[in-house]
């Protein structure tokens, strides 16, 4: 009886005093393992919210609730074993969902109650629930389409292309479309963009679900190098160098580190994992690289040397896609020192381009990669400052192509004043 009481008392003490002990240790500079602190949980939740309760310790702070909110975040940031608790809670919920699925036989089901990430055991992968084709979404598509058309008409000397990268929300044959009414499909989005003849060329990027399972990561929203290369080949045909595409020498698979991507983090599911894939090329052009105004190199954009040496982040939920290729930047400039052309390319993209911009850059003298989420200038302003751009290609998945940042980038320069 005494032993049980001691163990129970110890557990309760740890439960109630744990956050204070973790907080004191952290503030005192004591190095603690990431699994014991909330550090691992930061990867699962997308970050740690900075909290300063003392800054809101006032009558006004109490009245507005800002003090209570800051205190809640501060305690949450110090909860011991927080990541373990999050994963265990999701696993319990998932067990209940899986048990009910014995009766219903769903092809996919939520990773936990209320999750937008669903599990598809037959394919050993996670997917994102399809988006509804609401009137608001359709209006946004029409507005972005019209903005692209207006942008093209303002710049008749440039060829403008749009490549919408498929994802698990809209790919043809995705089982998540059966989970919502009136799902927004890739074909539906494509039809709205091509509803009127615009001053841009749409490059069809739709794939079958079988192609998707081969060319996209199982636990992350990005395509892998197979899907990206397929897209590159389609873009090459539209851009006019389809007969001169790069020829891979071989496929490299990095068995380590395991890749638990965006879907694994958001779905709190560790049963599945990916591995980074990349192509080797026998003769690849040499580039000089500038990243957000600072000198870089190809090693800054593709970190294969680090992976070959076994250098990678220790946390299992590290974004391996960004770690191996590169994180998102506002503006990257690649100058092809071996180019036999004077044509320049502007890629307007989200992270879908991170693994493939080097492929397109091999066919141009200078290639600019601009991410509207991290570079606030309009495209009109950019073109005014960078003469000689021949082609412009948008490479994005739907959430970012239809985002406010893209609309702002497409707006006339005068509208930003």
Short mmCIF file of C-alpha atoms in Angstrom, two decimals:
data_model
loop_
_atom_site.label_atom_id
_atom_site.label_comp_id
_atom_site.label_asym_id
_atom_site.label_seq_id
_atom_site.Cartn_x
_atom_site.Cartn_y
_atom_site.Cartn_z
CA UNK A 1 0.00 0.00 0.00
CA UNK A 2 2.79 2.42 0.91
CA UNK A 3 4.62 1.67 -2.32
CA UNK A 4 1.49 2.35 -4.34
CA UNK A 5 0.89 5.61 -2.49
CA UNK A 6 4.45 6.71 -3.02
CA UNK A 7 4.25 5.96 -6.74
CA UNK A 8 0.90 7.74 -7.04
CA UNK A 9 2.16 10.74 -5.12
CA UNK A 10 5.25 10.89 -7.30
CA UNK A 11 3.17 10.76 -10.46
CA UNK A 12 0.86 13.51 -9.24
CA UNK A 13 3.83 15.61 -8.19
CA UNK A 14 5.39 15.21 -11.63
CA UNK A 15 2.06 16.04 -13.26
CA UNK A 16 1.52 19.25 -11.34
CA UNK A 17 5.11 20.35 -10.84
CA UNK A 18 6.53 19.15 -14.17
CA UNK A 19 5.91 22.37 -16.13
CA UNK A 20 7.50 24.45 -13.36
CA UNK A 21 10.55 22.19 -13.16
CA UNK A 22 10.96 22.15 -16.95
CA UNK A 23 10.56 25.92 -17.10
CA UNK A 24 13.10 26.53 -14.34
CA UNK A 25 15.60 24.17 -15.97
CA UNK A 26 15.18 25.83 -19.36
CA UNK A 27 15.47 29.34 -17.99
CA UNK A 28 18.52 28.23 -16.01
CA UNK A 29 20.26 27.04 -19.16
CA UNK A 30 20.10 23.33 -18.30
CA UNK A 31 20.31 21.17 -21.42
CA UNK A 32 17.37 18.77 -21.47
CA UNK A 33 16.61 16.08 -24.07
CA UNK A 34 14.07 17.24 -26.64
CA UNK A 35 11.64 14.38 -25.88
CA UNK A 36 11.38 15.54 -22.24
CA UNK A 37 10.53 19.13 -23.13
CA UNK A 38 7.99 20.64 -25.54
CA UNK A 39 10.65 20.88 -28.27
CA UNK A 40 9.50 17.75 -30.09
CA UNK A 41 5.90 18.92 -29.79
CA UNK A 42 6.90 22.12 -31.60
CA UNK A 43 7.50 20.04 -34.74
CA UNK A 44 4.05 18.50 -34.40
CA UNK A 45 2.19 21.75 -33.78
CA UNK A 46 4.21 23.90 -36.17
CA UNK A 47 6.18 25.84 -33.57
CA UNK A 48 6.18 27.19 -30.04
CA UNK A 49 4.13 30.28 -29.28
CA UNK A 50 6.28 32.82 -27.49
CA UNK A 51 4.59 33.83 -24.24
CA UNK A 52 5.42 36.50 -21.67
CA UNK A 53 2.78 36.51 -18.89
CA UNK A 54 4.69 39.19 -16.98
CA UNK A 55 4.18 41.65 -19.83
CA UNK A 56 0.40 41.31 -19.41
CA UNK A 57 0.32 41.18 -15.59
CA UNK A 58 -2.05 44.08 -15.00
CA UNK A 59 -5.70 44.80 -14.40
CA UNK A 60 -6.11 45.43 -18.11
CA UNK A 61 -4.36 42.15 -18.89
CA UNK A 62 -6.71 40.24 -16.63
CA UNK A 63 -9.78 42.02 -18.00
CA UNK A 64 -8.84 41.39 -21.63
CA UNK A 65 -7.77 37.79 -21.03
CA UNK A 66 -4.30 38.45 -22.46
CA UNK A 67 -2.60 37.47 -19.20
CA UNK A 68 -4.53 34.21 -18.94
CA UNK A 69 -3.76 33.37 -22.57
CA UNK A 70 -0.05 34.14 -22.16
CA UNK A 71 0.08 32.08 -18.96
CA UNK A 72 -1.61 29.15 -20.71
CA UNK A 73 0.94 29.27 -23.54
CA UNK A 74 3.83 29.58 -21.08
CA UNK A 75 2.70 26.51 -19.14
CA UNK A 76 2.01 24.60 -22.37
CA UNK A 77 5.54 25.32 -23.56
CA UNK A 78 6.90 23.57 -20.47
CA UNK A 79 4.71 20.48 -20.32
CA UNK A 80 7.03 17.46 -20.02
CA UNK A 81 6.70 14.68 -22.62
CA UNK A 82 4.20 16.81 -24.54
CA UNK A 83 4.94 15.20 -27.90
CA UNK A 84 4.53 11.73 -26.40
CA UNK A 85 1.19 12.77 -24.93
CA UNK A 86 -0.02 14.20 -28.25
CA UNK A 87 0.96 11.07 -30.18
CA UNK A 88 -0.50 8.73 -27.54
CA UNK A 89 -3.81 10.62 -27.45
CA UNK A 90 -4.09 10.50 -31.24
CA UNK A 91 -3.23 6.77 -31.22
CA UNK A 92 -6.04 6.04 -28.78
CA UNK A 93 -8.52 7.93 -30.95
CA UNK A 94 -7.22 6.21 -34.07
CA UNK A 95 -7.73 2.80 -32.47
CA UNK A 96 -11.39 3.61 -31.91
CA UNK A 97 -11.75 4.82 -35.50
CA UNK A 98 -10.06 1.69 -36.84
CA UNK A 99 -12.36 -0.51 -34.75
CA UNK A 100 -15.44 1.14 -36.23
CA UNK A 101 -13.95 0.78 -39.69
CA UNK A 102 -14.19 -2.99 -39.35
CA UNK A 103 -17.94 -2.49 -39.74
CA UNK A 104 -17.96 0.29 -42.33
CA UNK A 105 -14.96 -0.62 -44.49
CA UNK A 106 -13.93 2.93 -45.37
CA UNK A 107 -11.04 3.20 -47.82
CA UNK A 108 -9.62 6.01 -45.72
CA UNK A 109 -10.50 7.53 -42.37
CA UNK A 110 -9.35 10.43 -40.11
CA UNK A 111 -6.01 10.08 -38.37
CA UNK A 112 -7.83 11.19 -35.21
CA UNK A 113 -11.18 12.75 -34.45
CA UNK A 114 -11.54 16.08 -36.25
CA UNK A 115 -8.30 15.70 -38.21
CA UNK A 116 -8.11 16.94 -41.81
CA UNK A 117 -5.45 14.27 -42.41
CA UNK A 118 -6.76 10.82 -43.28
CA UNK A 119 -5.09 7.44 -43.30
CA UNK A 120 -5.22 5.09 -46.31
CA UNK A 121 -3.87 1.76 -45.03
CA UNK A 122 -4.13 -0.03 -48.39
CA UNK A 123 -1.53 2.39 -49.81
CA UNK A 124 0.38 2.91 -46.58
CA UNK A 125 -0.01 6.66 -46.87
CA UNK A 126 -1.65 9.74 -45.41
CA UNK A 127 -3.77 12.18 -47.41
CA UNK A 128 -5.35 15.57 -46.93
CA UNK A 129 -9.12 15.81 -47.05
CA UNK A 130 -10.44 17.29 -50.29
CA UNK A 131 -11.58 20.90 -50.35
CA UNK A 132 -15.18 21.76 -51.15
CA UNK A 133 -15.92 23.60 -54.39
CA UNK A 134 -17.81 26.39 -52.66
CA UNK A 135 -18.93 29.58 -54.35
CA UNK A 136 -16.20 31.44 -52.50
CA UNK A 137 -13.51 29.07 -53.81
CA UNK A 138 -14.86 29.31 -57.35
CA UNK A 139 -14.87 33.10 -57.11
CA UNK A 140 -11.26 33.07 -55.93
CA UNK A 141 -10.23 30.87 -58.86
CA UNK A 142 -11.97 33.22 -61.29
CA UNK A 143 -10.35 36.25 -59.70
CA UNK A 144 -6.84 34.75 -59.87
CA UNK A 145 -7.47 33.66 -63.47
CA UNK A 146 -8.50 37.20 -64.39
CA UNK A 147 -5.46 38.62 -62.59
CA UNK A 148 -3.19 36.29 -64.56
CA UNK A 149 -4.88 37.38 -67.77
CA UNK A 150 -4.49 41.07 -66.90
CA UNK A 151 -0.85 40.49 -65.93
CA UNK A 152 -0.21 38.78 -69.26
CA UNK A 153 -1.78 41.62 -71.19
CA UNK A 154 0.44 44.12 -69.37
CA UNK A 155 3.50 42.10 -70.43
CA UNK A 156 2.96 40.97 -74.03
CA UNK A 157 6.70 40.51 -74.60
CA UNK A 158 6.88 37.64 -72.09
CA UNK A 159 5.44 34.16 -72.47
CA UNK A 160 3.45 33.25 -69.36
CA UNK A 161 2.68 29.69 -68.24
CA UNK A 162 0.79 28.23 -65.29
CA UNK A 163 1.43 24.76 -63.87
CA UNK A 164 -0.84 23.73 -61.02
CA UNK A 165 0.82 20.93 -59.09
CA UNK A 166 -1.66 18.22 -58.09
CA UNK A 167 -1.90 17.14 -54.47
CA UNK A 168 -3.85 14.64 -52.39
CA UNK A 169 -6.78 17.05 -52.08
CA UNK A 170 -7.56 17.25 -55.79
CA UNK A 171 -5.78 14.42 -57.63
CA UNK A 172 -7.95 12.27 -59.85
CA UNK A 173 -9.24 9.19 -58.01
CA UNK A 174 -8.38 10.39 -54.51
CA UNK A 175 -10.64 8.65 -51.95
CA UNK A 176 -10.80 11.84 -49.90
CA UNK A 177 -13.19 13.26 -52.52
CA UNK A 178 -15.78 10.83 -51.15
CA UNK A 179 -15.51 12.36 -47.68
CA UNK A 180 -16.96 15.75 -48.66
CA UNK A 181 -19.83 16.88 -50.83
CA UNK A 182 -18.97 18.70 -54.07
CA UNK A 183 -15.21 18.16 -53.83
CA UNK A 184 -12.93 20.53 -55.72
CA UNK A 185 -11.09 18.30 -58.21
CA UNK A 186 -8.04 19.09 -60.32
CA UNK A 187 -10.16 18.89 -63.46
CA UNK A 188 -12.73 21.25 -61.96
CA UNK A 189 -10.05 23.81 -61.13
CA UNK A 190 -8.48 23.40 -64.57
CA UNK A 191 -11.83 23.96 -66.28
CA UNK A 192 -12.35 27.22 -64.41
CA UNK A 193 -8.88 28.47 -65.36
CA UNK A 194 -9.48 27.57 -69.01
CA UNK A 195 -13.05 28.85 -69.10
CA UNK A 196 -11.93 31.93 -71.04
CA UNK A 197 -8.98 32.44 -73.35
CA UNK A 198 -6.39 34.29 -71.28
CA UNK A 199 -3.02 35.86 -71.93
CA UNK A 200 -1.30 32.85 -70.37
CA UNK A 201 -0.87 29.18 -71.25
CA UNK A 202 -2.15 26.51 -68.91
CA UNK A 203 0.08 23.43 -68.71
CA UNK A 204 -2.00 20.43 -67.70
CA UNK A 205 -0.57 18.73 -64.63
CA UNK A 206 -3.27 16.21 -63.77
CA UNK A 207 -2.15 12.66 -62.97
CA UNK A 208 -3.88 9.39 -62.21
CA UNK A 209 -3.98 8.16 -58.63
CA UNK A 210 -1.49 5.41 -59.53
CA UNK A 211 0.91 8.06 -60.85
CA UNK A 212 0.29 10.05 -57.69
CA UNK A 213 1.19 7.15 -55.40
CA UNK A 214 4.54 6.79 -57.20
CA UNK A 215 5.35 10.47 -57.60
CA UNK A 216 4.27 11.99 -54.28
CA UNK A 217 5.48 11.42 -50.75
CA UNK A 218 3.36 9.17 -48.54
CA UNK A 219 3.41 11.37 -45.43
CA UNK A 220 4.12 14.80 -46.89
CA UNK A 221 2.26 17.13 -49.27
CA UNK A 222 5.20 17.55 -51.66
CA UNK A 223 5.90 15.51 -54.73
CA UNK A 224 9.08 13.46 -54.74
CA UNK A 225 11.69 13.72 -57.48
CA UNK A 226 9.73 11.26 -59.68
CA UNK A 227 6.61 13.43 -59.69
CA UNK A 228 8.67 16.60 -60.03
CA UNK A 229 10.58 15.21 -63.02
CA UNK A 230 7.33 14.23 -64.72
CA UNK A 231 6.16 17.82 -64.26
CA UNK A 232 9.49 19.12 -65.59
CA UNK A 233 9.06 17.06 -68.75
CA UNK A 234 5.58 18.49 -69.32
CA UNK A 235 6.83 22.02 -68.73
CA UNK A 236 9.74 21.43 -71.11
CA UNK A 237 7.35 20.56 -73.94
CA UNK A 238 5.32 23.73 -73.35
CA UNK A 239 8.44 25.89 -73.02
CA UNK A 240 9.90 24.55 -76.25
CA UNK A 241 12.77 22.29 -75.22
CA UNK A 242 10.94 18.98 -74.85
CA UNK A 243 13.51 17.24 -77.07
CA UNK A 244 16.42 18.45 -74.97
CA UNK A 245 15.41 17.53 -71.43
CA UNK A 246 18.02 16.36 -68.97
CA UNK A 247 18.58 12.60 -68.81
CA UNK A 248 19.01 11.18 -65.29
CA UNK A 249 21.93 8.83 -64.79
CA UNK A 250 20.29 7.06 -61.88
CA UNK A 251 17.92 7.34 -58.94
CA UNK A 252 19.37 7.84 -55.46
CA UNK A 253 17.36 6.67 -52.45
CA UNK A 254 18.48 7.79 -48.99
CA UNK A 255 17.44 5.07 -46.56
CA UNK A 256 18.34 7.39 -43.70
CA UNK A 257 17.04 9.59 -42.29
CA UNK A 258 13.39 8.51 -42.26
CA UNK A 259 11.04 11.27 -43.44
CA UNK A 260 7.95 12.02 -41.31
CA UNK A 261 6.48 14.93 -43.24
CA UNK A 262 3.67 17.45 -42.98
CA UNK A 263 0.89 14.87 -42.96
CA UNK A 264 2.64 12.76 -40.31
CA UNK A 265 3.00 15.83 -38.11
CA UNK A 266 -0.52 17.11 -38.63
CA UNK A 267 -2.02 13.62 -38.36
CA UNK A 268 0.11 12.69 -35.33
CA UNK A 269 0.81 9.37 -37.07
CA UNK A 270 4.18 7.63 -37.05
CA UNK A 271 3.24 4.31 -38.68
CA UNK A 272 4.36 5.42 -42.15
CA UNK A 273 7.47 7.18 -43.40
CA UNK A 274 9.09 8.37 -46.60
CA UNK A 275 12.67 8.51 -47.83
CA UNK A 276 14.29 11.27 -49.83
CA UNK A 277 14.75 10.47 -53.53
CA UNK A 278 16.90 12.38 -55.99
CA UNK A 279 18.24 11.95 -59.49
CA UNK A 280 21.91 11.87 -60.45
CA UNK A 281 22.99 13.48 -63.71
CA UNK A 282 26.16 12.69 -65.64
CA UNK A 283 26.71 16.22 -66.92
CA UNK A 284 24.92 18.98 -65.05
CA UNK A 285 25.50 22.70 -65.75
CA UNK A 286 27.42 24.85 -63.29
CA UNK A 287 25.46 27.68 -61.69
CA UNK A 288 26.36 30.74 -59.72
CA UNK A 289 23.71 31.21 -57.05
CA UNK A 290 22.39 34.19 -55.12
CA UNK A 291 19.84 33.72 -52.32
CA UNK A 292 17.96 36.75 -51.03
CA UNK A 293 20.84 38.98 -52.10
CA UNK A 294 23.61 36.87 -50.53
CA UNK A 295 26.05 34.66 -52.39
CA UNK A 296 25.17 30.98 -52.29
CA UNK A 297 25.95 27.79 -54.16
CA UNK A 298 24.22 24.69 -55.47
CA UNK A 299 25.11 23.09 -52.14
CA UNK A 300 22.74 25.65 -50.62
CA UNK A 301 19.89 24.40 -52.80
CA UNK A 302 20.52 20.64 -52.83
CA UNK A 303 22.18 19.29 -49.68
CA UNK A 304 23.20 15.90 -51.06
CA UNK A 305 26.71 16.24 -49.63
CA UNK A 306 25.31 16.53 -46.11
CA UNK A 307 23.16 13.44 -46.58
CA UNK A 308 26.04 11.48 -48.05
CA UNK A 309 28.03 12.33 -44.92
CA UNK A 310 25.16 11.43 -42.61
CA UNK A 311 24.49 15.02 -41.58
CA UNK A 312 20.83 15.81 -40.90
CA UNK A 313 18.56 17.12 -38.17
CA UNK A 314 18.06 14.79 -35.18
CA UNK A 315 14.32 15.29 -34.76
CA UNK A 316 12.20 12.65 -36.48
CA UNK A 317 9.69 15.28 -37.59
CA UNK A 318 12.23 17.56 -39.26
CA UNK A 319 11.04 18.62 -42.73
CA UNK A 320 13.40 16.44 -44.77
CA UNK A 321 12.12 17.92 -48.04
CA UNK A 322 13.28 21.39 -46.98
CA UNK A 323 16.38 19.99 -45.31
CA UNK A 324 17.59 18.06 -48.37
CA UNK A 325 16.53 20.46 -51.07
CA UNK A 326 16.14 23.85 -49.45
CA UNK A 327 13.84 25.93 -47.34
CA UNK A 328 11.71 28.68 -48.86
CA UNK A 329 13.37 31.96 -49.85
CA UNK A 330 12.04 35.20 -51.26
CA UNK A 331 14.30 35.29 -54.32
CA UNK A 332 16.86 32.87 -55.72
CA UNK A 333 18.95 33.70 -58.79
CA UNK A 334 20.72 30.97 -60.76
CA UNK A 335 23.11 31.97 -63.55
CA UNK A 336 23.94 29.14 -65.94
CA UNK A 337 27.58 29.69 -66.79
CA UNK A 338 27.45 27.15 -69.63
CA UNK A 339 24.24 28.28 -71.31
CA UNK A 340 24.19 28.63 -75.09
CA UNK A 341 21.15 30.91 -74.90
CA UNK A 342 20.43 34.42 -73.67
CA UNK A 343 16.88 33.62 -72.60
CA UNK A 344 15.98 34.25 -68.96
CA UNK A 345 13.26 32.58 -66.89
CA UNK A 346 11.20 33.77 -63.93
CA UNK A 347 9.70 31.00 -61.80
CA UNK A 348 6.93 32.21 -59.48
CA UNK A 349 6.49 29.36 -57.07
CA UNK A 350 5.87 27.86 -53.68
CA UNK A 351 7.92 25.02 -52.22
CA UNK A 352 6.84 22.68 -55.01
CA UNK A 353 9.65 24.17 -57.10
CA UNK A 354 12.38 23.60 -54.52
CA UNK A 355 13.44 20.23 -55.93
CA UNK A 356 13.13 21.10 -59.62
CA UNK A 357 14.11 24.72 -60.30
CA UNK A 358 17.65 23.54 -61.11
CA UNK A 359 16.18 21.36 -63.87
CA UNK A 360 14.49 24.28 -65.60
CA UNK A 361 17.48 26.54 -64.98
CA UNK A 362 19.62 24.22 -67.11
CA UNK A 363 17.84 25.58 -70.21
CA UNK A 364 18.24 29.32 -69.54
CA UNK A 365 21.02 31.85 -69.04
CA UNK A 366 19.50 33.30 -65.85
CA UNK A 367 16.68 31.87 -63.78
CA UNK A 368 14.91 33.78 -61.03
CA UNK A 369 12.82 31.92 -58.46
CA UNK A 370 10.41 34.23 -56.63
CA UNK A 371 8.16 33.06 -53.81
CA UNK A 372 5.34 35.61 -53.29
CA UNK A 373 4.94 34.44 -49.69
CA UNK A 374 8.42 35.75 -48.87
CA UNK A 375 8.94 38.54 -51.42
CA UNK A 376 6.39 41.34 -51.23
CA UNK A 377 7.19 43.19 -54.45
CA UNK A 378 4.74 42.91 -57.31
CA UNK A 379 5.73 41.05 -60.43
CA UNK A 380 5.37 44.30 -62.36
CA UNK A 381 8.00 45.84 -60.09
CA UNK A 382 10.24 42.82 -60.40
CA UNK A 383 10.14 42.86 -64.20
CA UNK A 384 10.86 46.58 -64.24
CA UNK A 385 14.02 45.93 -62.21
CA UNK A 386 15.05 42.77 -64.09
CA UNK A 387 15.04 43.33 -67.81
CA UNK A 388 15.42 40.50 -70.26
CA UNK A 389 13.01 37.97 -68.75
CA UNK A 390 11.72 35.88 -71.65
CA UNK A 391 9.45 33.34 -69.96
CA UNK A 392 7.44 33.33 -66.73
CA UNK A 393 6.08 30.14 -65.22
CA UNK A 394 3.91 29.76 -62.12
CA UNK A 395 4.51 26.46 -60.27
CA UNK A 396 2.26 26.06 -57.24
CA UNK A 397 -0.26 23.84 -55.57
CA UNK A 398 -3.79 25.12 -55.27
CA UNK A 399 -3.71 26.67 -51.74
CA UNK A 400 -0.81 28.94 -52.72
CA UNK A 401 -1.84 29.72 -56.29
CA UNK A 402 -5.15 30.96 -54.89
CA UNK A 403 -3.60 32.71 -51.87
CA UNK A 404 -3.72 36.43 -51.20
CA UNK A 405 0.07 36.65 -51.57
CA UNK A 406 -0.20 35.52 -55.20
CA UNK A 407 -3.00 37.97 -55.92
CA UNK A 408 -0.90 40.78 -54.45
CA UNK A 409 2.06 39.75 -56.61
CA UNK A 410 -0.16 39.88 -59.71
CA UNK A 411 -1.63 43.28 -58.90
CA UNK A 412 -0.58 46.26 -61.03
CA UNK A 413 2.33 48.12 -59.49
CA UNK A 414 0.19 51.26 -59.22
CA UNK A 415 -2.35 49.38 -57.10
CA UNK A 416 0.25 48.80 -54.37
CA UNK A 417 0.82 52.45 -53.69
#
